[in-house]
Short mmCIF file of C-alpha atoms in Angstrom, two decimals:
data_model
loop_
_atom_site.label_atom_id
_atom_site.label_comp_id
_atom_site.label_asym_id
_atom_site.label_seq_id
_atom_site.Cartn_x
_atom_site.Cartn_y
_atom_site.Cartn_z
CA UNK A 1328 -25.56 -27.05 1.49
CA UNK A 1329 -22.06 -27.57 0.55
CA UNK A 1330 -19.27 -24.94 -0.39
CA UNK A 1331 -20.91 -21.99 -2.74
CA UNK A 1332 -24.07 -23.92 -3.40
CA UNK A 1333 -25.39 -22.36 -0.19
CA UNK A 1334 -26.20 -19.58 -2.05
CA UNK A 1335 -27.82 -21.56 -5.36
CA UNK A 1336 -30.49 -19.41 -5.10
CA UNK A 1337 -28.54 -16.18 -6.02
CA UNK A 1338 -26.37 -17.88 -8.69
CA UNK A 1339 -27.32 -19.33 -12.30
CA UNK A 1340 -29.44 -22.64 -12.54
CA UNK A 1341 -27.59 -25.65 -11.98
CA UNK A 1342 -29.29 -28.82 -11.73
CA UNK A 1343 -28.33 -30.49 -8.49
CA UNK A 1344 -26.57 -33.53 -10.26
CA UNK A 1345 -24.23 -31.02 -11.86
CA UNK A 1346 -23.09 -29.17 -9.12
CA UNK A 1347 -19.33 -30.26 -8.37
CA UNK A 1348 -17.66 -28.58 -5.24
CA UNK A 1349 -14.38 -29.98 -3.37
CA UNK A 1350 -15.29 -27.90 0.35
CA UNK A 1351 -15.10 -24.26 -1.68
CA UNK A 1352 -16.42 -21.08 0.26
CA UNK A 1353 -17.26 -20.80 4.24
CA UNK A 1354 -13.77 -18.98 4.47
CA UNK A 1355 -13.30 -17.41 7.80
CA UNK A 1356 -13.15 -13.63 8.24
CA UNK A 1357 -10.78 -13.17 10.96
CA UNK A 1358 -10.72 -10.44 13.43
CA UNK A 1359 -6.77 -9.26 13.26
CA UNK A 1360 -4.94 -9.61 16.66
CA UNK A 1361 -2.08 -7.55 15.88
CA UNK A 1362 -2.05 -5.51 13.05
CA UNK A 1363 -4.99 -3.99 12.97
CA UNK A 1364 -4.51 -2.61 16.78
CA UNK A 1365 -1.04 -1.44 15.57
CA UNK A 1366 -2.71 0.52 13.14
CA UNK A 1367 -5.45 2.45 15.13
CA UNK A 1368 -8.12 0.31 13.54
CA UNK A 1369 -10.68 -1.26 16.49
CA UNK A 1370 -12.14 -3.40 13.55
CA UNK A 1371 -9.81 -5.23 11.42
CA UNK A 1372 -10.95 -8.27 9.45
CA UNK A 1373 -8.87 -10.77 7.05
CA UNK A 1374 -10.87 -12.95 4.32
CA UNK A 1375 -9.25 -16.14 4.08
CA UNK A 1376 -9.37 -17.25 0.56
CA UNK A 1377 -6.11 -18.93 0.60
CA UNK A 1378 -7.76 -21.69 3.05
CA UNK A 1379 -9.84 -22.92 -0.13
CA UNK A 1380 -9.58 -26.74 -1.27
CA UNK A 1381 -6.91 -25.97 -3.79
CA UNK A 1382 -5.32 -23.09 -2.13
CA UNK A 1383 -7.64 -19.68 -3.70
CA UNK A 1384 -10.31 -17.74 -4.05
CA UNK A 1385 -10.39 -18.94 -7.84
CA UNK A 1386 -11.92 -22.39 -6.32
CA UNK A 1387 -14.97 -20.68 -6.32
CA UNK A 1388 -14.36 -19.52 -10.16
CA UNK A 1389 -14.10 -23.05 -10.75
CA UNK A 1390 -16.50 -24.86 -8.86
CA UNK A 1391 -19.09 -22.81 -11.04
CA UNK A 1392 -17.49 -23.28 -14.47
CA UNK A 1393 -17.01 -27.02 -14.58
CA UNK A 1394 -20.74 -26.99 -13.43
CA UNK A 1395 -22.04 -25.21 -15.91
CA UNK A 1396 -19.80 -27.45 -18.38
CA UNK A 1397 -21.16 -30.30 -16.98
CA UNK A 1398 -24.92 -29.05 -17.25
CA UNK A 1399 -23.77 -28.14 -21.21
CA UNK A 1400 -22.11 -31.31 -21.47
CA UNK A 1401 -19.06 -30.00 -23.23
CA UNK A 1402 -16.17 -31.84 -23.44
CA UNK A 1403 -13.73 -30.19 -21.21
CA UNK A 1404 -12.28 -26.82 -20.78
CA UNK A 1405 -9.74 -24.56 -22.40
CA UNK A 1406 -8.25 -22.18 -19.62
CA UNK A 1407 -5.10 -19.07 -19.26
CA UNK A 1408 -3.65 -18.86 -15.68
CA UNK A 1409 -0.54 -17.28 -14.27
CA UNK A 1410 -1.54 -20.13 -11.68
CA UNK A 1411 -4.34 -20.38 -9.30
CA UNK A 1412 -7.16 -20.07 -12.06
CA UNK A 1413 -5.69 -23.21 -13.98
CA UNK A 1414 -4.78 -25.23 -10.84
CA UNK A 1415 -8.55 -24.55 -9.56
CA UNK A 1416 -10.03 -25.90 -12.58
CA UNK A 1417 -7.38 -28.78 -12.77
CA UNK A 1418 -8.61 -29.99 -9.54
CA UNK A 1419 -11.86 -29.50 -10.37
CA UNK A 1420 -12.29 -30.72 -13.75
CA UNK A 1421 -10.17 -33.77 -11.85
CA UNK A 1422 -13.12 -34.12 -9.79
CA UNK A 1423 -16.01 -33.92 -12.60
CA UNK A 1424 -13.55 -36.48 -14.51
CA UNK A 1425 -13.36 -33.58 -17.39
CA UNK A 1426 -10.19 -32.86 -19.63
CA UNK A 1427 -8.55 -29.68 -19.25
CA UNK A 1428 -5.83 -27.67 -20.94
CA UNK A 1429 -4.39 -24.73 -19.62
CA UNK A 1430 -2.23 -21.64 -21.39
CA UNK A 1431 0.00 -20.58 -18.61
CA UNK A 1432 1.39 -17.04 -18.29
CA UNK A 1433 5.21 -16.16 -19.65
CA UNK A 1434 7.11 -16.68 -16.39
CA UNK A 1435 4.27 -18.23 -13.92
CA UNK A 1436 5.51 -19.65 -10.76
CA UNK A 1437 6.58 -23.26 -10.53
CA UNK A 1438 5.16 -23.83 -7.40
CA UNK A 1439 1.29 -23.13 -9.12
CA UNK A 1440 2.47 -25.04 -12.10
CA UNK A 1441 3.64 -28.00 -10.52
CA UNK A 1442 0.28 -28.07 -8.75
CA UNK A 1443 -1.86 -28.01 -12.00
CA UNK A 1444 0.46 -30.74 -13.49
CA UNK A 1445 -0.35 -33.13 -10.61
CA UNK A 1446 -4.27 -32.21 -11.00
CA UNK A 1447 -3.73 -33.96 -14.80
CA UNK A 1448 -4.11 -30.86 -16.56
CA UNK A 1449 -1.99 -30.62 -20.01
CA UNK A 1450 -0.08 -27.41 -19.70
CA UNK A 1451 1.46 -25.21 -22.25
CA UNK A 1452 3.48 -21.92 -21.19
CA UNK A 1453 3.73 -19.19 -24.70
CA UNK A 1454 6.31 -16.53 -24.80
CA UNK A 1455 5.19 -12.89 -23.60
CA UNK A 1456 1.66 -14.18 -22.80
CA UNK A 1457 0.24 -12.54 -20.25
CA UNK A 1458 2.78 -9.87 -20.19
CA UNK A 1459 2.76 -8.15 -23.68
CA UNK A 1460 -1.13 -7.14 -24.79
CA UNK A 1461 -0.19 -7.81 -28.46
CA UNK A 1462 0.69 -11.46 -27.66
CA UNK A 1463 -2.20 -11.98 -25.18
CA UNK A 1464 -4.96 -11.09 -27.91
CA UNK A 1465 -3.47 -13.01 -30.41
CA UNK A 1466 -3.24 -16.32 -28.35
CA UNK A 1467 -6.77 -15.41 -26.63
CA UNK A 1468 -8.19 -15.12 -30.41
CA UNK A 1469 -6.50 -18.71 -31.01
CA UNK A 1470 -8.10 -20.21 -27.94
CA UNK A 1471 -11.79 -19.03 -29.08
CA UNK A 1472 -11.43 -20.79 -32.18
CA UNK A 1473 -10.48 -23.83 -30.60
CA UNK A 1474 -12.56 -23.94 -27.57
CA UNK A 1475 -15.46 -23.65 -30.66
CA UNK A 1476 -14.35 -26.44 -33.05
CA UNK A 1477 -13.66 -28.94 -30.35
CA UNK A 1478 -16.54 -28.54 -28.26
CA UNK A 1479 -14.68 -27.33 -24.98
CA UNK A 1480 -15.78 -24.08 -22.69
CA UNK A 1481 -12.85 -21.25 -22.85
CA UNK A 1482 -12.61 -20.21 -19.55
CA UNK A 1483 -10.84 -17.57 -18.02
CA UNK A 1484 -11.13 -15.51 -14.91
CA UNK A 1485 -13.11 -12.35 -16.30
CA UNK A 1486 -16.15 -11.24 -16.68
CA UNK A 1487 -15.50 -10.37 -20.37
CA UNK A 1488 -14.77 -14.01 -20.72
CA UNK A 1489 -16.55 -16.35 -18.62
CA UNK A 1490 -19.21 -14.64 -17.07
CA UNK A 1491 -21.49 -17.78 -15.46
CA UNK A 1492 -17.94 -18.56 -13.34
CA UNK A 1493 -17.54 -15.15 -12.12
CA UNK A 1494 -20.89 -15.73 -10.67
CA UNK A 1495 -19.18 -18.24 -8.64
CA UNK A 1496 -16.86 -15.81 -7.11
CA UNK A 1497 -19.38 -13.55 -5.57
CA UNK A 1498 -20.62 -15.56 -2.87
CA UNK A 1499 -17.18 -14.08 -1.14
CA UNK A 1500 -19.83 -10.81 -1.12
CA UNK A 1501 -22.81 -12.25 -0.05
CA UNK A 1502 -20.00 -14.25 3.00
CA UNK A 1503 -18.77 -11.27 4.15
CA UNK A 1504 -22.71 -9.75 3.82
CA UNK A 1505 -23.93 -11.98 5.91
CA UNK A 1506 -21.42 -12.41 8.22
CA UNK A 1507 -20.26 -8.65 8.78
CA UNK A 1508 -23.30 -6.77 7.51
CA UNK A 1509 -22.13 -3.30 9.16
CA UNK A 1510 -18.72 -3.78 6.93
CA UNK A 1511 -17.46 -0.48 5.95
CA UNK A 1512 -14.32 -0.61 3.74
CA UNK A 1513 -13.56 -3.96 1.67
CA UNK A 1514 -9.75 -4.19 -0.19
CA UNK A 1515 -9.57 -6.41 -3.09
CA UNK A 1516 -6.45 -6.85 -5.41
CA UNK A 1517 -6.68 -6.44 -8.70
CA UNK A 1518 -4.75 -7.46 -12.04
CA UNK A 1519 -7.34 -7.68 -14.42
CA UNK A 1520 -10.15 -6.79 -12.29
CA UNK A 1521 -12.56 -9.75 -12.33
CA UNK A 1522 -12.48 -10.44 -8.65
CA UNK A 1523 -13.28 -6.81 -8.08
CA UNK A 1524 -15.94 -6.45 -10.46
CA UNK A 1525 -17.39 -10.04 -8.62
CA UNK A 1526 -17.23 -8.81 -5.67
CA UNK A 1527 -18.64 -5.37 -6.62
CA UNK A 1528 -22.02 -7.08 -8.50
CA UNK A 1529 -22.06 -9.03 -5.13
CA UNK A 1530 -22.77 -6.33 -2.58
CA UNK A 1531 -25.19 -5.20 -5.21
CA UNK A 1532 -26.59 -8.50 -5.65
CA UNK A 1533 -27.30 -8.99 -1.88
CA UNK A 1534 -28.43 -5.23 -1.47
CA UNK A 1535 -31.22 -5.89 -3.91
CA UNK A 1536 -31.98 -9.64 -2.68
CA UNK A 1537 -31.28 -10.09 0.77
CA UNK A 1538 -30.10 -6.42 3.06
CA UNK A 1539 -30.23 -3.03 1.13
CA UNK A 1540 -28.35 -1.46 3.83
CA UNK A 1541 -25.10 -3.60 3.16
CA UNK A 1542 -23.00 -1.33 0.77
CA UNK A 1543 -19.25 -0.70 1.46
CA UNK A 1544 -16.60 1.85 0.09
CA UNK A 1545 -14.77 -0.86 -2.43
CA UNK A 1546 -10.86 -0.21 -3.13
CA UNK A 1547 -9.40 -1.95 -6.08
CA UNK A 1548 -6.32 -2.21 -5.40
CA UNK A 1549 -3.23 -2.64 -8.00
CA UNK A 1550 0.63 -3.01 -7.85
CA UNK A 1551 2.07 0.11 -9.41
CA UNK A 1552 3.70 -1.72 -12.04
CA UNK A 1553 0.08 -2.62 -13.39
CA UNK A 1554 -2.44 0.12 -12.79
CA UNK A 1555 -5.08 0.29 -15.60
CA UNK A 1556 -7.88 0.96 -13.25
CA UNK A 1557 -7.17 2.04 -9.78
CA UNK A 1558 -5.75 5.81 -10.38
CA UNK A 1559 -8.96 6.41 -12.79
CA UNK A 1560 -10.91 5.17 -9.76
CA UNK A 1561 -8.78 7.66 -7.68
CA UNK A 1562 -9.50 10.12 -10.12
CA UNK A 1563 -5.98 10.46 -11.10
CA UNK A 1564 -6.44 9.57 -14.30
CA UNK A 1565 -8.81 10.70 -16.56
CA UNK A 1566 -9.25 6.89 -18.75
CA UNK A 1567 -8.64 3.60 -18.41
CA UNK A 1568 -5.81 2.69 -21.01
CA UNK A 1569 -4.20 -0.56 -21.52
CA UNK A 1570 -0.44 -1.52 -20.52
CA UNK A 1571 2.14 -2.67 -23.28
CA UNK A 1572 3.62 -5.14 -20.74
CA UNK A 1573 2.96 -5.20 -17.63
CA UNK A 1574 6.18 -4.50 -15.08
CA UNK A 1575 5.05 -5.66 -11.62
CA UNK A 1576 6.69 -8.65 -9.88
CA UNK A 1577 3.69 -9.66 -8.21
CA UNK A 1578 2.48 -13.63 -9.73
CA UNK A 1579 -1.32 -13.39 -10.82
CA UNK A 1580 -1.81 -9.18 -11.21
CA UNK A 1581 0.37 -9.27 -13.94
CA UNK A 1582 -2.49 -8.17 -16.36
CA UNK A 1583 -1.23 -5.30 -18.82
CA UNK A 1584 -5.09 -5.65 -21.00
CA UNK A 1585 -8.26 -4.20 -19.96
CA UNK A 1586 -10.00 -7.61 -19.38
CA UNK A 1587 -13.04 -6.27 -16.53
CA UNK A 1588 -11.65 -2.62 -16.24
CA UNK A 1589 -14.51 -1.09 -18.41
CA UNK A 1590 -16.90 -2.78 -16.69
CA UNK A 1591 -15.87 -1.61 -13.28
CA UNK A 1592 -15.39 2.06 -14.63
CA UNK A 1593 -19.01 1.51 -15.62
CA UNK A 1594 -20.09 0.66 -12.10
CA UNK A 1595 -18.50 2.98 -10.50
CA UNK A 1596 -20.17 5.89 -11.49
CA UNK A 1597 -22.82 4.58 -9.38
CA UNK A 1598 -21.37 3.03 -6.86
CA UNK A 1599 -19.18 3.47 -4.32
CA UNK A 1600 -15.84 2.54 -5.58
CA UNK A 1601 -12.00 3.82 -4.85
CA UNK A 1602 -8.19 2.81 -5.84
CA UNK A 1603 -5.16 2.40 -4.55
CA UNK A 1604 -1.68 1.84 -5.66
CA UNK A 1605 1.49 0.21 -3.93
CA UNK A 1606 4.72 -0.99 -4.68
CA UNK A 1607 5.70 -4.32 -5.00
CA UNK A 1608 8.44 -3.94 -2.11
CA UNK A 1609 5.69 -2.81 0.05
CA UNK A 1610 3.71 -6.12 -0.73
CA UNK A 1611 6.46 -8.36 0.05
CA UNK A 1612 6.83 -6.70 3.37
CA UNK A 1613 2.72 -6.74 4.34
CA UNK A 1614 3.43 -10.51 3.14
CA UNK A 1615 5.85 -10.60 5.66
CA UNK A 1616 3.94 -8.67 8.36
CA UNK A 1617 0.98 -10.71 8.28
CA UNK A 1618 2.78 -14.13 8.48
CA UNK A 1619 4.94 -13.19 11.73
CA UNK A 1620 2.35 -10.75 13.07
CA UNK A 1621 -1.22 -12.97 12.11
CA UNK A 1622 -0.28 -16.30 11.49
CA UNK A 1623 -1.40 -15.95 7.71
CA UNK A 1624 0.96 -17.58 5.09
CA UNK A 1625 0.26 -16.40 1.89
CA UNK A 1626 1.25 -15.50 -1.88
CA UNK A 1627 2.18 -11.89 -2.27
CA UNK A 1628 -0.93 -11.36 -4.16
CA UNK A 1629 -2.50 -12.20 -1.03
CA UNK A 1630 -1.43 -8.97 0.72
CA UNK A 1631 -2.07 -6.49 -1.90
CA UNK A 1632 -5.19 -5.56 0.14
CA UNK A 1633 -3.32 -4.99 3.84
CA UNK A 1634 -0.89 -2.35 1.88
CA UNK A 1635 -3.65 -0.67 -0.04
CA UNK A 1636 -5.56 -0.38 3.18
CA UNK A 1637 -2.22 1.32 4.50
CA UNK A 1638 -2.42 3.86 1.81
CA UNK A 1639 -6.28 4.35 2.55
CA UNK A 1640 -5.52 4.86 5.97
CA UNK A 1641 -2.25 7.74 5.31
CA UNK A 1642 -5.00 9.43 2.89
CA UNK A 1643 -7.38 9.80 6.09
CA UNK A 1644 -9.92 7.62 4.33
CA UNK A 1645 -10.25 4.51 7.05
CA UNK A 1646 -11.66 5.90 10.57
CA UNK A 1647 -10.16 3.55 14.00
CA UNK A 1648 -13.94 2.12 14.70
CA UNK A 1649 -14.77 1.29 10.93
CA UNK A 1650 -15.25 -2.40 10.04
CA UNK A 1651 -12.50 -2.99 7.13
CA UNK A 1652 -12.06 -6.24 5.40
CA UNK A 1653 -9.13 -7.31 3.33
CA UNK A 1654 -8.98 -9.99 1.17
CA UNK A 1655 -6.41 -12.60 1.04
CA UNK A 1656 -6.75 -14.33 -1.53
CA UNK A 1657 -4.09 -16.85 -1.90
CA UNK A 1658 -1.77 -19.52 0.39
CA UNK A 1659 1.68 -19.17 0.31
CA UNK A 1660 2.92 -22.04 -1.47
CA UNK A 1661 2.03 -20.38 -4.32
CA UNK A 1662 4.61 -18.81 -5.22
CA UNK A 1663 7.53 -20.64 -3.41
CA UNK A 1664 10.40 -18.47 -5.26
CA UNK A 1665 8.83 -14.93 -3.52
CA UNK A 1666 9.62 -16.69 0.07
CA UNK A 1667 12.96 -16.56 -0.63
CA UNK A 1668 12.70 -12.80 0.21
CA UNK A 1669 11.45 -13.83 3.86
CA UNK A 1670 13.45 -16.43 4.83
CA UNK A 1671 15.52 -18.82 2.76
CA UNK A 1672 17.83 -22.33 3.63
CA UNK A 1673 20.55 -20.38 4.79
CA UNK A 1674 18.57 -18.53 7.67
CA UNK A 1675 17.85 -21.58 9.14
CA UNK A 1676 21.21 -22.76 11.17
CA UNK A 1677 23.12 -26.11 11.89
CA UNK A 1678 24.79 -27.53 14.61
CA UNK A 1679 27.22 -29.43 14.82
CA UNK A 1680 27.52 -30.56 18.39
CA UNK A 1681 25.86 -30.15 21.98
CA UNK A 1682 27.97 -27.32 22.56
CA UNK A 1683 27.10 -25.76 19.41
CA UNK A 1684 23.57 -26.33 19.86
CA UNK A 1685 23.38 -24.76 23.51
CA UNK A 1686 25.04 -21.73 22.26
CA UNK A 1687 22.96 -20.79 19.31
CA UNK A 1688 19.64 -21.54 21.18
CA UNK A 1689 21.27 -19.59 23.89
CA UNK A 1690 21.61 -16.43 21.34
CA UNK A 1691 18.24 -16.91 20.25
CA UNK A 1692 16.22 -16.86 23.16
CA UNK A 1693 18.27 -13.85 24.14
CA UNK A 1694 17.40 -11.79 20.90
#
């Protein structure tokens, strides 16, 4: 069974003929060579969700929506991204020959727009969506309208919006259940909080179908710049409250409403939930870390999980032998302009001659 059709049987009813997938799902979970041994931890795993077809976790999102709107026969989709939600569903609605339109996020990378725009999506970026609440109701109010009166599905990556695609996105649960079944500690970034609350109904999901015993401490995990949900996890706060703009740097957890966060506080007074909150410097540099110390290249978003784990571990929360998993949830191409704070053109140097050449290798090899 291909990509997250191996788990049909634990996701809504799609008839066969109307299941689209481009490879999604089967990401590996990847025992860490470096950092985790740096850090104490015996047992150190990375979720590669930036090895999906279109470079995401949100393939997964996607793979399930333009299924279902295939199955409803609707004429194409209406979508908001900050990036990898619209270029998922611009590759996939390529594949299922649907139309799509996507709302992008004031001040979305390039690099994820570009991507969407070669997919054949139309694309439309509004001022202060996505970063004011005000704005971001009033367009998301437009969109309903529209999706209604011309016979298109309004998708977007929450829960509160598109529930039968966030089913999609918790077969990364029921992959690392049945992969890593003694898993201890899983780290998932969070903007809005729909890939949380996925993954949270996921472990549930599988604990009631498949292994009860399977039931990890979750950390949602936020830039500081956006928390609406991880200090009330943390019990630092005592209620979830929305954001009048959000003010972290980091593309796609730039969500200042309270899209899944309600839902997740709801959970979590039964399950076993946590928070954490870092600092967008501190991303950048785990970005860093875990290209030139693991070989992963990805978005910053992508290492939100490795520095909330960091903050788990300085709170005494993460024992050496426990099975953690972090995910990583997007590739590094991404969001091109963030590299820039790696390595840039001018790192890279030129020769001129032989003699030139010789000497700079020379320095090199000697740092």
């Amino acid at each position: 069974m291909k990509g997250i059709w191996k788990y049909k049987n634990l996701l809504p009813t799609i008839q066969d003929i109307n299941q689209i997938t481009l490879g999604e799902g089967n990401t590996p979970l990847l025992r860490s060579r470096n950092i985790g041994p740096s850090l104490g931890l015996e047992n150190l795993y990375f979720k590669l969700e930036n090895l999906n077809p279109s470079g995401s976790y949100k393939d997964r999102f996607a793979a399930m929506v333009v299924s279902n709107c295939l199955q409803q026969r609707k004429r194409g989709i209406l979508a908001t991204s900050s990036g990898n939600t619209g270029a998922a569903l611009a590759a996939y609605s390529a594949a299922a020959d649907l139309k799509s339109l996507v709302a992008l996020v004031d001040g979305a990378p390039f690099g994820k727009i570009q991507q969407m725009g070669v997919y054949g999506s139309e694309l439309l970026m509004i001022k202060g969506f996505g970063l004011q609440d005000l704005r971001t109701k009033e367009v998301m109010d437009h969109l309903k309208e529209l999706a209604v009166t011309r016979d298109y599905n309004l998708e977007i990556s929450a829960y509160k919006f598109s529930p039968v695609g966030m089913e999609g996105v918790q077969t990364i649960a029921f992959e690392i259940a049945d992969a890593l079944p003694e898993v201890k500690h899983v780290f998932v970034p969070a903007g809005g909080g729909g890939l949380f609350l996925s993954i949270l109904l996921g472990f549930s999901k599988w604990q009631t179908n498949e292994n009860e015993q399977v039931k990890p401490m979750m950390y949602c995990v936020q830039p500081s710049g956006n928390d609406t949900i991880a200090s009330v996890l943390m019990g630092k706060k005592e209620m979830i409250k929305a954001l009048v703009e959000s003010a972290t740097r980091i593309s796609g957890l730039q969500v200042p409403s309270l899209l899944d966060a309600q839902a997740i506080y709801d959970l979590s007074l039964n399950h076993s939930c946590n928070g954490a909150i870092v600092e967008d410097e501190e991303v950048f540099l785990y970005q860093k870390l875990l290209a030139q110390k693991e070989g992963i290249f990805c978005e910053p978003a992508g290492a939100v999980a490795l520095a909330g784990l960091i903050k788990a571990m300085e709170r005494g929360e993460v024992r050496a032998q426990d099975p953690v998993v972090c995910l990583v949830t997007g590739n590094g191409p991404k969001d091109l302009k963030a590299l820039d704070q790696i390595y840039t053109k001018e790192d890279c140097e030129y020769a001129e001659d032989m003699l030139q050449t010789t000497t700079i290798i020379e320095n090199k090899l000697n740092k």
